[in-house]
Amino acid sequence: MDTEKALALLRSRLYDPNYVHATFKSSEESNYCKLKFLIMNSISDSCNNSILLLGPRGSGKVAVVDLVLEDLKTQHPDSISVIRLNGLLHSDDNFALKEIARQLCLDHQLLFSKMASSDDNAGFMIDMLKECGLSHKSIIFVLDEFDLFAQGKQRLLYSLLDAMQTVSSQAVVIGVSCRLDADQLLEKRVRSRFSHRKLLFVPPSREDVRRLLEHILYLPKDIGLLSKYVAEFNSKIQYNLQDILNDKKFQEILDSILFIDGAINNLVQFLFRAVSSMSLESGLLSLENFKGSHLCYQRQPKTQILEGVSILELYILVCMNRLECKEQNSYNFNSVMKEYKAIHEAYKTSDNYRDSVCLRAFEHLLERELIGFVDNKGRNLSIEIQPVKLLISPHELYLGLKSRSSCPAILQKLFDHESFR
Amino acid sequence: MVPKESNPSRKRSSPGGYSESPCKAPSPGKWRSPRRCNGNRDEVRSVGENGNLSNGDLIGSPKSPRKELFRNSNQQLKWNPRDPAQMQTVKHALHVATPPAIVVCREKEQKNILEFCKSCFQQSKAGSLYVCGCPGTGKTLSIGKVKEYFLGWSKEVGVPSPDVLTINCTSLTSTSEIFSQMLVKFELSKGKATNTSPLQHLQDIFSQKKHQSGRMLLMIADEMDYLITRDHAVLHDLFMLTTLPFSRFILIGIANAIDLADRFLQKLEALNCKPVVITFRAYSKDQILKILQQRIMALGYDVFQPAALEYCARKVAATSGDIRKALDICRCAIEVLEAELKGSVTNKETEKVSFHHIETAISRSFKSPVVDIIQSLPQHQQVILCSFVRLSQHCKKNATTLAELNRSYSEICKSTQIRPVGMMDFASLCTALNDQGLLEIAQSRGDKSKKIKLKVDSSDITFALKGIRFFQNCWCDD
C-alpha cells in the first residue's frame, strides 16, 4: 500500500540523524559549514587544529560531526583516519590509549596485540602520528563527552595536544561536550595547547524549524510510489502542510514544545509521534495528529492517578497538605487523623470514618506512592507513628481536585483557604 | 619535548622535487607540502617574479631570515590573500608547532642556563637547575636550543659531549620509572645487582669513583610536577642525586609552579644545594610583538597592519602573556579575512589583516559564550535562571532546593501569565541546565531537598535577558 510506504519513509527519515541535520547543510552560516571549512583547511594546509563543539543534549553535535566526516571521506578517501573516543568509556588513560591503538591498527590493517602495555600503546600512537604526518594523512580524534576527559590528571588530553605541537604530526582534535564551560575545566597547560575555537550549537530559530519541517515532511517524487499519490500527497500536503504550518494552533503547540526544550531531538520525537498517528485511510497528515502528539507531552501521571483515588483518600491528602502548610515539619498518621477529626468537627461533614478504615485508605496511598515515608529506617515502628510526607506537589493536588467532578465542595474550599492557586 | 626543527642537511640532500614528500603520498598533482619551508619560499618568490613556475629546485642554500629580508626589500613581494599558496605559508609560519629559526626575547635566560651548564661541565661537578614559568612562555623551546648550543660548544672545546636524556614526565606510568629510564639511557646498568632498585643503583654509582666513565650526564625533566607524590620522595631523591660526592650529573627541571623548589625540596636547602631557579616571566606586549614580527618578517611580505598586531599583542599580554594564544589569534584573524574575501568580489589585491579582523578573532577566543547561551535557551529554562537570581537577591544565599526554586518559578510564571510546567518537567529542565553547566545540583537522597547552586554570575543572566521584554517585569521588582 502506498500510504504505508509513505509512512515508513517518513518514519525512517525522522530516525536518521544524518537526514535530519542535512537540512542545514546548504546554509553558509551553519555549524556544518564552519566545521567542514576548518577540517578541510587543516587537511590541505597540513597543520594541526583543535576545536570544541558545545551545545545542549540533542542539538545534533555528533550528527554534524558524522556528516562532515562522511563528506570528507568521500572527497579524500585516503587522507583521513578517524579515531573515536567516548568520555564515559575511555576516561581512564590506559583504556583510552589501548582503544586508540586498537582503532589505529584497524584502520591501517595492522595486528593489534592485547598484551601491549600502555607505554607501548603511547609510543605506538606517537609513531603513527609521525608516520601519518610524513605521508600527509590526517588523523581526526573525536572525543565525545569531552568534559569527562578533563577529570583527574588529564594525561591523555595533554599527550594528545602535546603531540600536536610538533610539525611532524598532522591531527585534528574535535571535542564534543554539553557542558558549556568545558574549556574552563582544562588544566592551564592543556588549555594553553588547546586552540580556543568553539562552535556553539543553539536551538534553531523559527525559520529554521520551518525549513526542517518542510525538509522532513515532503515526499520526494521518485520513491517508487504511485506518482499520483505522491503528487496528491505533496500538493495536499503543500496546501495542507502550509495550512498546518500557518495555523495558529499549530504555532502554539510548537511554541509550547520549544519553550521547554528547543533541541532538534525533541522536535523530532514530537514529529515521530504525530507521523505515526497519520491516518492510513486518507494517507495525509492533519492537525489532529499534531495535537494528539502534543497531548502525550503534557501527560501528568500523578494527576491521572488522582482520578482513581477515593474521596476518603482525597481527604487524607488535603489534611496532609494543610499540615505541611502549617509548617509542621514531620507528621504521621496520628497527626493526620487529628486534623481530619478537627475538620469534621468544624464543618460537620458526612464523610466521617473510623480510624481503621482511614488506615486502609492510608495504606492504599502508600502503595500508589502518592505519599511516602520520610526515611526507610523505621521499619520496626508501626505505620501509625512513622513520619510521612507528600510525594505530590500542591499544584498537582489542586488540579486533581478540580478534575474530579464528584469531589465534595468542602475539599476545594479547604484547599482554596490555603490561598493556593 | 624537543621541538623538531628544520634540519638543513637532510633537506639539501633530498633529490630535486620539493613538491613531494620523501614518502609517496597520495596527494594530488601540484599540491605542495608546506613543510619544506625554505624550498617553498623560493618557489613562491619565483612565481611572483617571473610568472613561470620553477620546479622547486633549490635556488642557493637556505637563507637566514635576515638575509631574506635584505633580499626582499629589493623585490617588495606583494601579499595577495587570494593566492592559496601564500595563505598556506602564512598560516604555517604562524602555527604554534612551527619552530622559529631563532628564539627571540629569551636571550638572557638562555645565556644564564648555558653558563650554568658550562661551569658545571668545566668544574666537573654536578648541579641542578629549576626552570619555572607559566605555560606558553618558551621554556621547552629555549632549553632545547640551549642543549644544542651546549653540544656544539662541547665539540668546539674538544671534550667528550655529554649524554643527554630528555624526558617528559607525563609519559611515565609510575613516578619511580624515571630512575630506570636514566639507567637505560646512560648505560649505567652494567654491574647492577639484580635485587637493587634503580634508585639505589644510581646512588651507588654516584657515591663511588670507580664506576665513572668520565662523561657528564645532562638530564632535562619536562613537566616535573607529575613526579610529585604524596611523600615527595621521587622528586626529592632525584635532586639528591646531584648532591652525591661523585655524581657528574646536571639536572634541569621544568615546571609551572614558581615555588616548587621551596615547597618540596626543603631538605636540599639544609644541605645548601638548592637548585638554581630561573623564572621565565610571562611575555610583555613588546616581546610578543617582536616574536610575531620575527615570524612574519621571515615570510617576506606584510600581512598584518601594524596597529592590528599591536592590539593583539597588547590584549594577550594583558591576560596571560602566553605566546601560543597570540599565534592562535593571528591565525584565526587570517581565517576571518579569508572567509570575508571568499564572500566578496572586490578587486582589491592587497587586503591586509586589519584591526577589525583581529578584534573578531579575539572576541571569538576570549569571549565566554555564556551570554549567547543564555539568550538561546528555551523560555522556561530562562525563567528558571531568572527565578534563581530573584531568590538569591531576596534571601541572600547562593544555594537553594528544588522545592524553593519551583515556588519562585511559579511566582514568576504567575506574574508573566505563562503556564508553569509540572514538577516532573521542572526537574528535567533543572537537570538539563545542570548538564550544561549553568546550575549545579548536588547529589542527595531526597528528591526535593537537593541543593542547587548557580554556576553562572547573576549579572551575566541579567545582562543576557535584559533585552527581552518578557523578563523586564521581573527586574522591575528588584
PDB file of N, CA and C in Angstrom, chain B residues 130-174:
ATOM      1  N   TYR B 130      66.347  24.700  38.140  1.00  0.00           N
ATOM      2  CA  TYR B 130      64.896  24.579  38.057  1.00  0.00           C
ATOM      3  C   TYR B 130      64.355  25.747  37.246  1.00  0.00           C
ATOM      4  N   VAL B 131      63.651  25.426  36.174  1.00  0.00           N
ATOM      5  CA  VAL B 131      63.098  26.458  35.300  1.00  0.00           C
ATOM      6  C   VAL B 131      61.598  26.495  35.511  1.00  0.00           C
ATOM      7  N   CYS B 132      61.095  27.662  35.785  1.00  0.00           N
ATOM      8  CA  CYS B 132      59.654  27.734  36.022  1.00  0.00           C
ATOM      9  C   CYS B 132      59.056  28.868  35.217  1.00  0.00           C
ATOM     10  N   GLY B 133      57.751  28.798  35.025  1.00  0.00           N
ATOM     11  CA  GLY B 133      57.068  29.852  34.288  1.00  0.00           C
ATOM     12  C   GLY B 133      55.709  29.372  33.830  1.00  0.00           C
ATOM     13  N   CYS B 134      54.881  30.326  33.468  1.00  0.00           N
ATOM     14  CA  CYS B 134      53.531  29.989  33.020  1.00  0.00           C
ATOM     15  C   CYS B 134      53.602  29.219  31.707  1.00  0.00           C
ATOM     16  N   PRO B 135      52.490  28.549  31.348  1.00  0.00           N
ATOM     17  CA  PRO B 135      52.521  27.857  30.052  1.00  0.00           C
ATOM     18  C   PRO B 135      52.629  28.848  28.909  1.00  0.00           C
ATOM     19  N   GLY B 136      53.362  28.430  27.861  1.00  0.00           N
ATOM     20  CA  GLY B 136      53.437  29.298  26.685  1.00  0.00           C
ATOM     21  C   GLY B 136      54.481  30.375  26.797  1.00  0.00           C
ATOM     22  N   THR B 137      55.471  30.204  27.696  1.00  0.00           N
ATOM     23  CA  THR B 137      56.487  31.239  27.823  1.00  0.00           C
ATOM     24  C   THR B 137      57.812  30.814  27.214  1.00  0.00           C
ATOM     25  N   GLY B 138      57.820  29.697  26.520  1.00  0.00           N
ATOM     26  CA  GLY B 138      59.020  29.345  25.766  1.00  0.00           C
ATOM     27  C   GLY B 138      60.062  28.564  26.519  1.00  0.00           C
ATOM     28  N   LYS B 139      59.669  27.872  27.594  1.00  0.00           N
ATOM     29  CA  LYS B 139      60.673  27.168  28.383  1.00  0.00           C
ATOM     30  C   LYS B 139      61.261  25.993  27.607  1.00  0.00           C
ATOM     31  N   THR B 140      60.381  25.108  27.136  1.00  0.00           N
ATOM     32  CA  THR B 140      60.885  23.911  26.479  1.00  0.00           C
ATOM     33  C   THR B 140      61.663  24.265  25.226  1.00  0.00           C
ATOM     34  N   LEU B 141      61.167  25.257  24.509  1.00  0.00           N
ATOM     35  CA  LEU B 141      61.840  25.669  23.279  1.00  0.00           C
ATOM     36  C   LEU B 141      63.243  26.181  23.577  1.00  0.00           C
ATOM     37  N   SER B 142      63.340  27.055  24.587  1.00  0.00           N
ATOM     38  CA  SER B 142      64.648  27.639  24.906  1.00  0.00           C
ATOM     39  C   SER B 142      65.615  26.586  25.379  1.00  0.00           C
ATOM     40  N   ILE B 143      65.120  25.667  26.205  1.00  0.00           N
ATOM     41  CA  ILE B 143      66.054  24.670  26.731  1.00  0.00           C
ATOM     42  C   ILE B 143      66.511  23.747  25.617  1.00  0.00           C
ATOM     43  N   GLY B 144      65.643  23.494  24.658  1.00  0.00           N
ATOM     44  CA  GLY B 144      66.073  22.708  23.512  1.00  0.00           C
ATOM     45  C   GLY B 144      67.218  23.383  22.782  1.00  0.00           C
ATOM     46  N   LYS B 145      67.105  24.694  22.614  1.00  0.00           N
ATOM     47  CA  LYS B 145      68.173  25.443  21.941  1.00  0.00           C
ATOM     48  C   LYS B 145      69.447  25.419  22.757  1.00  0.00           C
ATOM     49  N   VAL B 146      69.295  25.580  24.070  1.00  0.00           N
ATOM     50  CA  VAL B 146      70.477  25.585  24.929  1.00  0.00           C
ATOM     51  C   VAL B 146      71.201  24.257  24.815  1.00  0.00           C
ATOM     52  N   LYS B 147      70.406  23.193  24.776  1.00  0.00           N
ATOM     53  CA  LYS B 147      71.004  21.867  24.659  1.00  0.00           C
ATOM     54  C   LYS B 147      71.867  21.791  23.403  1.00  0.00           C
ATOM     55  N   GLU B 148      71.341  22.336  22.303  1.00  0.00           N
ATOM     56  CA  GLU B 148      72.134  22.278  21.076  1.00  0.00           C
ATOM     57  C   GLU B 148      73.389  23.122  21.144  1.00  0.00           C
ATOM     58  N   TYR B 149      73.250  24.315  21.709  1.00  0.00           N
ATOM     59  CA  TYR B 149      74.441  25.158  21.835  1.00  0.00           C
ATOM     60  C   TYR B 149      75.480  24.462  22.682  1.00  0.00           C
ATOM     61  N   PHE B 150      74.970  23.795  23.731  1.00  0.00           N
ATOM     62  CA  PHE B 150      75.878  23.138  24.657  1.00  0.00           C
ATOM     63  C   PHE B 150      76.626  22.008  23.961  1.00  0.00           C
ATOM     64  N   LEU B 151      75.894  21.233  23.187  1.00  0.00           N
ATOM     65  CA  LEU B 151      76.547  20.135  22.464  1.00  0.00           C
ATOM     66  C   LEU B 151      77.550  20.699  21.467  1.00  0.00           C
ATOM     67  N   GLY B 152      77.140  21.770  20.790  1.00  0.00           N
ATOM     68  CA  GLY B 152      78.055  22.381  19.832  1.00  0.00           C
ATOM     69  C   GLY B 152      79.307  22.899  20.521  1.00  0.00           C
ATOM     70  N   TRP B 153      79.111  23.524  21.653  1.00  0.00           N
ATOM     71  CA  TRP B 153      80.237  24.086  22.393  1.00  0.00           C
ATOM     72  C   TRP B 153      81.175  22.985  22.843  1.00  0.00           C
ATOM     73  N   SER B 154      80.601  21.864  23.330  1.00  0.00           N
ATOM     74  CA  SER B 154      81.469  20.791  23.798  1.00  0.00           C
ATOM     75  C   SER B 154      82.293  20.243  22.649  1.00  0.00           C
ATOM     76  N   LYS B 155      81.727  20.223  21.437  1.00  0.00           N
ATOM     77  CA  LYS B 155      82.503  19.774  20.278  1.00  0.00           C
ATOM     78  C   LYS B 155      83.644  20.729  19.995  1.00  0.00           C
ATOM     79  N   GLU B 156      83.319  22.033  20.074  1.00  0.00           N
ATOM     80  CA  GLU B 156      84.349  23.039  19.791  1.00  0.00           C
ATOM     81  C   GLU B 156      85.502  22.914  20.761  1.00  0.00           C
ATOM     82  N   VAL B 157      85.104  22.784  22.042  1.00  0.00           N
ATOM     83  CA  VAL B 157      86.147  22.766  23.065  1.00  0.00           C
ATOM     84  C   VAL B 157      86.930  21.473  23.011  1.00  0.00           C
ATOM     85  N   GLY B 158      86.297  20.433  22.464  1.00  0.00           N
ATOM     86  CA  GLY B 158      87.030  19.198  22.274  1.00  0.00           C
ATOM     87  C   GLY B 158      86.857  18.199  23.383  1.00  0.00           C
ATOM     88  N   VAL B 159      85.916  18.455  24.271  1.00  0.00           N
ATOM     89  CA  VAL B 159      85.706  17.461  25.332  1.00  0.00           C
ATOM     90  C   VAL B 159      84.635  16.483  24.858  1.00  0.00           C
ATOM     91  N   PRO B 160      84.611  15.303  25.444  1.00  0.00           N
ATOM     92  CA  PRO B 160      83.556  14.352  25.038  1.00  0.00           C
ATOM     93  C   PRO B 160      82.183  14.930  25.374  1.00  0.00           C
ATOM     94  N   SER B 161      81.283  14.888  24.410  1.00  0.00           N
ATOM     95  CA  SER B 161      79.991  15.550  24.623  1.00  0.00           C
ATOM     96  C   SER B 161      79.172  14.756  25.632  1.00  0.00           C
ATOM     97  N   PRO B 162      78.388  15.440  26.392  1.00  0.00           N
ATOM     98  CA  PRO B 162      77.645  14.755  27.449  1.00  0.00           C
ATOM     99  C   PRO B 162      76.492  13.921  26.875  1.00  0.00           C
ATOM    100  N   ASP B 163      76.070  12.917  27.649  1.00  0.00           N
ATOM    101  CA  ASP B 163      74.873  12.153  27.315  1.00  0.00           C
ATOM    102  C   ASP B 163      73.671  12.976  27.712  1.00  0.00           C
ATOM    103  N   VAL B 164      72.734  13.073  26.828  1.00  0.00           N
ATOM    104  CA  VAL B 164      71.564  13.895  27.137  1.00  0.00           C
ATOM    105  C   VAL B 164      70.310  13.033  27.172  1.00  0.00           C
ATOM    106  N   LEU B 165      69.532  13.190  28.210  1.00  0.00           N
ATOM    107  CA  LEU B 165      68.236  12.499  28.279  1.00  0.00           C
ATOM    108  C   LEU B 165      67.148  13.539  28.450  1.00  0.00           C
ATOM    109  N   THR B 166      66.233  13.582  27.491  1.00  0.00           N
ATOM    110  CA  THR B 166      65.096  14.492  27.620  1.00  0.00           C
ATOM    111  C   THR B 166      63.872  13.652  27.888  1.00  0.00           C
ATOM    112  N   ILE B 167      63.210  13.926  28.962  1.00  0.00           N
ATOM    113  CA  ILE B 167      62.057  13.090  29.287  1.00  0.00           C
ATOM    114  C   ILE B 167      60.892  13.962  29.711  1.00  0.00           C
ATOM    115  N   ASN B 168      59.719  13.617  29.218  1.00  0.00           N
ATOM    116  CA  ASN B 168      58.513  14.334  29.619  1.00  0.00           C
ATOM    117  C   ASN B 168      57.803  13.475  30.661  1.00  0.00           C
ATOM    118  N   CYS B 169      57.705  14.028  31.866  1.00  0.00           N
ATOM    119  CA  CYS B 169      57.255  13.188  32.972  1.00  0.00           C
ATOM    120  C   CYS B 169      55.799  12.750  32.867  1.00  0.00           C
ATOM    121  N   THR B 170      55.038  13.282  31.929  1.00  0.00           N
ATOM    122  CA  THR B 170      53.673  12.799  31.793  1.00  0.00           C
ATOM    123  C   THR B 170      53.639  11.431  31.153  1.00  0.00           C
ATOM    124  N   SER B 171      54.752  11.058  30.477  1.00  0.00           N
ATOM    125  CA  SER B 171      54.723   9.777  29.785  1.00  0.00           C
ATOM    126  C   SER B 171      55.139   8.627  30.685  1.00  0.00           C
ATOM    127  N   LEU B 172      55.454   8.921  31.930  1.00  0.00           N
ATOM    128  CA  LEU B 172      55.862   7.842  32.827  1.00  0.00           C
ATOM    129  C   LEU B 172      54.631   7.202  33.422  1.00  0.00           C
ATOM    130  N   THR B 173      54.603   5.896  33.469  1.00  0.00           N
ATOM    131  CA  THR B 173      53.435   5.267  34.077  1.00  0.00           C
ATOM    132  C   THR B 173      53.533   5.312  35.593  1.00  0.00           C
ATOM    133  N   SER B 174      54.720   5.150  36.127  1.00  0.00           N
ATOM    134  CA  SER B 174      54.849   5.349  37.568  1.00  0.00           C
ATOM    135  C   SER B 174      56.025   6.263  37.806  1.00  0.00           C
TER     136      SER B 174
END
